[in-house]
């Protein structure tokens, strides 16, 4: 079998040349990073879980008319996606105060925001992905006004859908990051959703206990990172509990004891 050509390797994924023109194979790694890669580690099985979770969400978004780069999942760690020209802007949608917002504005973590806030960050690791305004985006030509309108509209639509999806399984969607790309048809381009949506790119809290079920467990040295990702997958119907019962709030202490007993 011919060796696949690697196109790009990021913090959490590797991109390979796809089997057909205009396609890419997206490989999910177990690597975990935080604070602009100043903190590095691994979460066992994270790539497998993120692949399944992102597939589930992107497929669901497609059914409500949100255009995405997702084509199909290939195996446990890989999915086939459309090749896009990535817009160099990270779009962060916030429903609850957390992360950098709490530090910048002095708001207590967990405060419900009066309205959803959309923030934009310039994708540049060397600069630490600085926050930018729509004026910066227009000034430097990173996206047109029409494209930004499409991005904002899709971000709100994705947020509305995901809030309902996660609320239905007892999870509070605190905030999340989206990336978008252009696909070209002759001389015409349009914006579609790209990258991934997973506990790597979302803050997800249990509705009752406020336990964090996302990468903040790694960022903040809370432990039980793999169990948190597994819990999100279980509630989405992607994994079955070992005891056959419906998934409930994950008891991290019990999970740790069970794992130590197996080891």
Coordinates of C-alpha atoms in Angstrom, one line a residue:
X1 CA 0.0 0.0 0.0
X2 CA 1.4 3.4 -1.0
X3 CA 2.5 5.7 1.8
X4 CA 0.1 8.6 2.4
X5 CA 1.5 12.1 2.0
X6 CA 1.3 14.1 5.2
X7 CA 0.1 17.6 4.6
X8 CA 0.1 19.1 8.1
X9 CA 0.5 18.1 11.7
X10 CA -1.2 20.2 14.4
X11 CA -1.5 19.9 18.2
X12 CA -4.3 17.3 18.1
X13 CA -4.6 16.1 14.5
X14 CA -2.6 15.1 11.5
X15 CA -3.8 15.8 7.9
X16 CA -3.0 13.5 5.1
X17 CA -3.7 13.7 1.4
X18 CA -7.1 12.1 0.6
X19 CA -7.9 9.3 -1.9
X20 CA -9.6 11.7 -4.3
X21 CA -8.9 15.3 -5.4
X22 CA -10.3 17.8 -3.0
X23 CA -10.3 15.4 0.0
X24 CA -8.2 15.2 3.2
X25 CA -7.9 12.4 5.7
X26 CA -8.0 13.8 9.3
X27 CA -6.3 11.7 11.9
X28 CA -7.1 12.3 15.6
X29 CA -4.2 12.0 18.1
X30 CA -4.2 11.3 21.8
X31 CA -1.9 14.3 22.3
X32 CA -3.2 17.0 24.7
X33 CA -1.9 20.6 24.9
X34 CA -2.8 23.7 26.8
X35 CA -1.7 27.3 27.2
X36 CA -0.5 27.6 23.6
X37 CA 1.3 24.2 23.9
X38 CA 3.3 25.2 27.0
X39 CA 1.7 22.2 28.7
X40 CA 1.8 18.9 26.9
X41 CA 0.6 15.4 27.6
X42 CA -1.6 12.6 26.4
X43 CA -5.1 11.5 27.2
X44 CA -5.5 7.8 26.5
X45 CA -8.0 7.1 23.8
X46 CA -8.8 10.8 23.2
X47 CA -8.3 10.6 19.5
X48 CA -10.8 7.7 19.1
X49 CA -13.4 9.5 21.3
X50 CA -13.0 12.9 19.6
X51 CA -13.3 11.2 16.1
X52 CA -16.7 9.6 17.1
X53 CA -18.0 12.7 19.0
X54 CA -17.1 15.1 16.1
X55 CA -18.7 12.7 13.6
X56 CA -21.9 12.6 15.6
X57 CA -22.1 16.4 15.9
X58 CA -21.1 17.2 12.3
X59 CA -23.6 14.6 11.0
X60 CA -26.3 16.1 13.1
X61 CA -25.5 19.7 12.0
X62 CA -25.7 18.5 8.4
X63 CA -29.3 17.4 9.0
X64 CA -30.3 21.0 10.0
X65 CA -28.6 22.5 6.9
X66 CA -25.2 23.6 8.3
X67 CA -22.7 22.9 5.5
X68 CA -19.5 21.1 6.9
X69 CA -16.3 19.6 5.5
X70 CA -17.2 16.2 7.0
X71 CA -17.8 13.3 4.5
X72 CA -17.5 10.1 6.5
X73 CA -15.6 8.4 9.3
X74 CA -13.0 5.9 7.9
X75 CA -12.0 4.1 11.0
X76 CA -11.4 4.5 14.8
X77 CA -9.1 7.5 14.4
X78 CA -9.6 8.9 10.9
X79 CA -12.3 10.6 8.9
X80 CA -12.5 11.8 5.4
X81 CA -13.2 15.5 4.9
X82 CA -13.4 18.0 2.2
X83 CA -10.3 20.1 1.6
X84 CA -10.9 23.7 2.4
X85 CA -9.0 27.0 2.5
X86 CA -9.1 27.7 6.3
X87 CA -10.1 31.2 7.3
X88 CA -7.4 32.2 9.8
X89 CA -9.9 33.1 12.5
X90 CA -11.0 31.0 15.5
X91 CA -14.6 31.8 16.4
X92 CA -15.4 31.4 20.1
X93 CA -19.0 31.2 21.2
X94 CA -19.7 31.9 24.9
X95 CA -22.9 31.2 26.8
X96 CA -21.3 31.1 30.3
X97 CA -18.3 33.0 31.7
X98 CA -15.2 30.8 31.8
X99 CA -11.6 30.6 30.7
X100 CA -10.0 33.8 29.4
X101 CA -13.2 35.8 29.7
X102 CA -13.2 35.5 33.4
X103 CA -9.6 36.7 33.6
X104 CA -10.0 39.6 31.1
X105 CA -13.3 41.0 32.6
X106 CA -13.2 39.9 36.2
X107 CA -16.4 37.9 35.9
X108 CA -16.9 34.9 38.2
X109 CA -16.6 31.6 36.5
X110 CA -20.0 30.0 35.8
X111 CA -21.9 33.3 35.5
X112 CA -24.6 32.9 32.9
X113 CA -24.2 35.6 30.3
X114 CA -27.2 37.8 29.5
X115 CA -26.7 37.0 25.8
X116 CA -24.5 34.8 23.7
X117 CA -21.1 36.4 22.9
X118 CA -19.1 35.7 19.8
X119 CA -15.4 36.5 19.9
X120 CA -12.7 36.2 17.2
X121 CA -9.1 35.2 17.5
X122 CA -6.4 35.4 14.9
X123 CA -4.9 31.9 14.3
X124 CA -1.2 32.3 14.9
X125 CA 0.5 30.2 17.5
X126 CA 3.6 32.4 17.6
X127 CA 1.4 35.4 18.6
X128 CA -0.7 33.3 21.0
X129 CA -3.8 33.5 18.9
X130 CA -4.6 37.2 19.8
X131 CA -8.2 38.4 20.1
X132 CA -9.3 40.6 17.2
X133 CA -12.3 42.6 16.1
X134 CA -14.2 42.5 12.8
X135 CA -12.4 45.7 11.9
X136 CA -9.1 43.9 12.1
X137 CA -10.4 41.0 10.0
X138 CA -11.7 43.5 7.3
X139 CA -8.5 45.6 7.4
X140 CA -6.2 42.7 6.8
X141 CA -8.4 40.9 4.4
X142 CA -8.7 37.7 6.4
X143 CA -12.4 37.4 5.4
X144 CA -14.9 39.5 3.6
X145 CA -17.9 41.1 5.3
X146 CA -20.2 38.7 3.5
X147 CA -18.1 35.8 4.8
X148 CA -18.2 37.1 8.3
X149 CA -21.9 37.4 8.1
X150 CA -22.1 33.8 7.1
X151 CA -19.7 32.8 9.9
X152 CA -21.7 34.6 12.5
X153 CA -25.0 33.2 11.3
X154 CA -23.6 29.7 11.3
X155 CA -22.0 30.1 14.7
X156 CA -25.3 31.1 16.3
X157 CA -27.2 28.3 14.5
X158 CA -24.6 25.7 15.7
X159 CA -24.8 27.2 19.2
X160 CA -28.6 26.9 19.3
X161 CA -28.6 23.3 18.1
X162 CA -25.7 22.2 20.4
X163 CA -27.2 23.9 23.5
X164 CA -30.3 21.8 23.0
X165 CA -28.4 18.6 22.1
X166 CA -26.3 18.8 25.2
X167 CA -29.1 20.0 27.5
X168 CA -30.9 16.8 26.5
X169 CA -28.2 14.7 28.0
X170 CA -27.6 16.7 31.1
X171 CA -24.7 18.8 29.9
X172 CA -24.3 22.6 30.0
X173 CA -22.6 24.0 26.9
X174 CA -20.4 26.7 28.4
X175 CA -18.5 27.8 25.4
X176 CA -16.8 26.3 22.3
X177 CA -14.5 27.1 19.4
X178 CA -15.3 26.8 15.7
X179 CA -13.2 27.0 12.6
X180 CA -14.4 27.7 9.1
X181 CA -13.1 27.2 5.6
X182 CA -13.7 28.2 2.0
X183 CA -14.5 25.7 -0.7
X184 CA -14.2 26.9 -4.3
X185 CA -16.5 26.1 -7.2
X186 CA -14.9 27.8 -10.3
X187 CA -14.5 31.4 -9.3
X188 CA -17.1 31.3 -6.5
X189 CA -16.3 30.4 -2.9
X190 CA -18.6 29.7 0.0
X191 CA -18.0 29.2 3.8
X192 CA -18.4 25.8 5.5
X193 CA -17.8 24.5 9.0
X194 CA -14.4 22.8 9.3
X195 CA -12.0 21.3 11.9
X196 CA -13.7 19.4 14.8
X197 CA -16.3 19.8 17.6
X198 CA -15.3 17.7 20.7
X199 CA -14.4 18.0 24.4
X200 CA -11.1 19.4 23.1
X201 CA -12.8 22.5 21.6
X202 CA -15.9 22.8 24.0
X203 CA -16.4 23.5 27.7
X204 CA -19.0 21.0 28.9
X205 CA -20.2 20.9 32.5
X206 CA -22.6 18.4 34.1
X207 CA -25.9 20.3 34.7
X208 CA -26.3 19.0 38.2
X209 CA -22.8 18.8 39.6
X210 CA -20.9 21.3 37.4
X211 CA -18.2 18.7 36.9
X212 CA -16.1 19.5 33.9
X213 CA -16.3 17.0 31.1
X214 CA -13.7 18.5 28.8
X215 CA -10.1 19.5 28.3
X216 CA -10.2 21.8 31.3
X217 CA -9.6 18.6 33.4
X218 CA -6.2 18.5 31.7
X219 CA -5.6 22.3 31.7
X220 CA -6.3 22.5 35.5
X221 CA -4.7 19.2 36.6
X222 CA -8.1 17.8 37.7
X223 CA -7.4 14.3 36.6
X224 CA -9.8 11.7 35.1
X225 CA -9.5 13.2 31.7
X226 CA -10.2 10.0 29.8
X227 CA -13.2 9.2 31.9
X228 CA -14.7 12.7 31.2
X229 CA -14.4 12.3 27.4
X230 CA -15.9 8.8 27.7
X231 CA -18.8 10.2 29.7
X232 CA -19.6 12.7 26.9
X233 CA -19.4 9.9 24.3
X234 CA -21.7 7.7 26.5
X235 CA -24.3 10.3 26.9
X236 CA -24.3 10.9 23.1
X237 CA -25.1 7.3 22.7
X238 CA -21.7 6.4 21.3
X239 CA -20.5 4.1 24.1
X240 CA -22.3 1.7 26.4
X241 CA -21.8 1.5 30.1
X242 CA -20.1 -1.7 31.3
X243 CA -23.0 -2.5 33.6
X244 CA -25.5 -2.0 30.8
X245 CA -27.4 0.7 32.6
X246 CA -28.2 4.1 31.2
X247 CA -25.4 6.6 31.6
X248 CA -25.6 8.8 34.7
X249 CA -23.4 11.5 36.1
X250 CA -19.8 10.1 36.2
X251 CA -18.5 9.4 39.6
X252 CA -14.8 10.1 39.1
X253 CA -13.7 8.5 42.4
X254 CA -15.6 5.3 41.5
X255 CA -14.1 5.3 38.0
X256 CA -10.6 5.7 39.4
X257 CA -11.1 2.8 41.8
X258 CA -12.5 0.5 39.1
X259 CA -9.6 1.3 36.8
X260 CA -7.0 0.7 39.6
X261 CA -8.8 -2.6 40.4
X262 CA -8.5 -3.7 36.7
X263 CA -4.8 -2.7 36.6

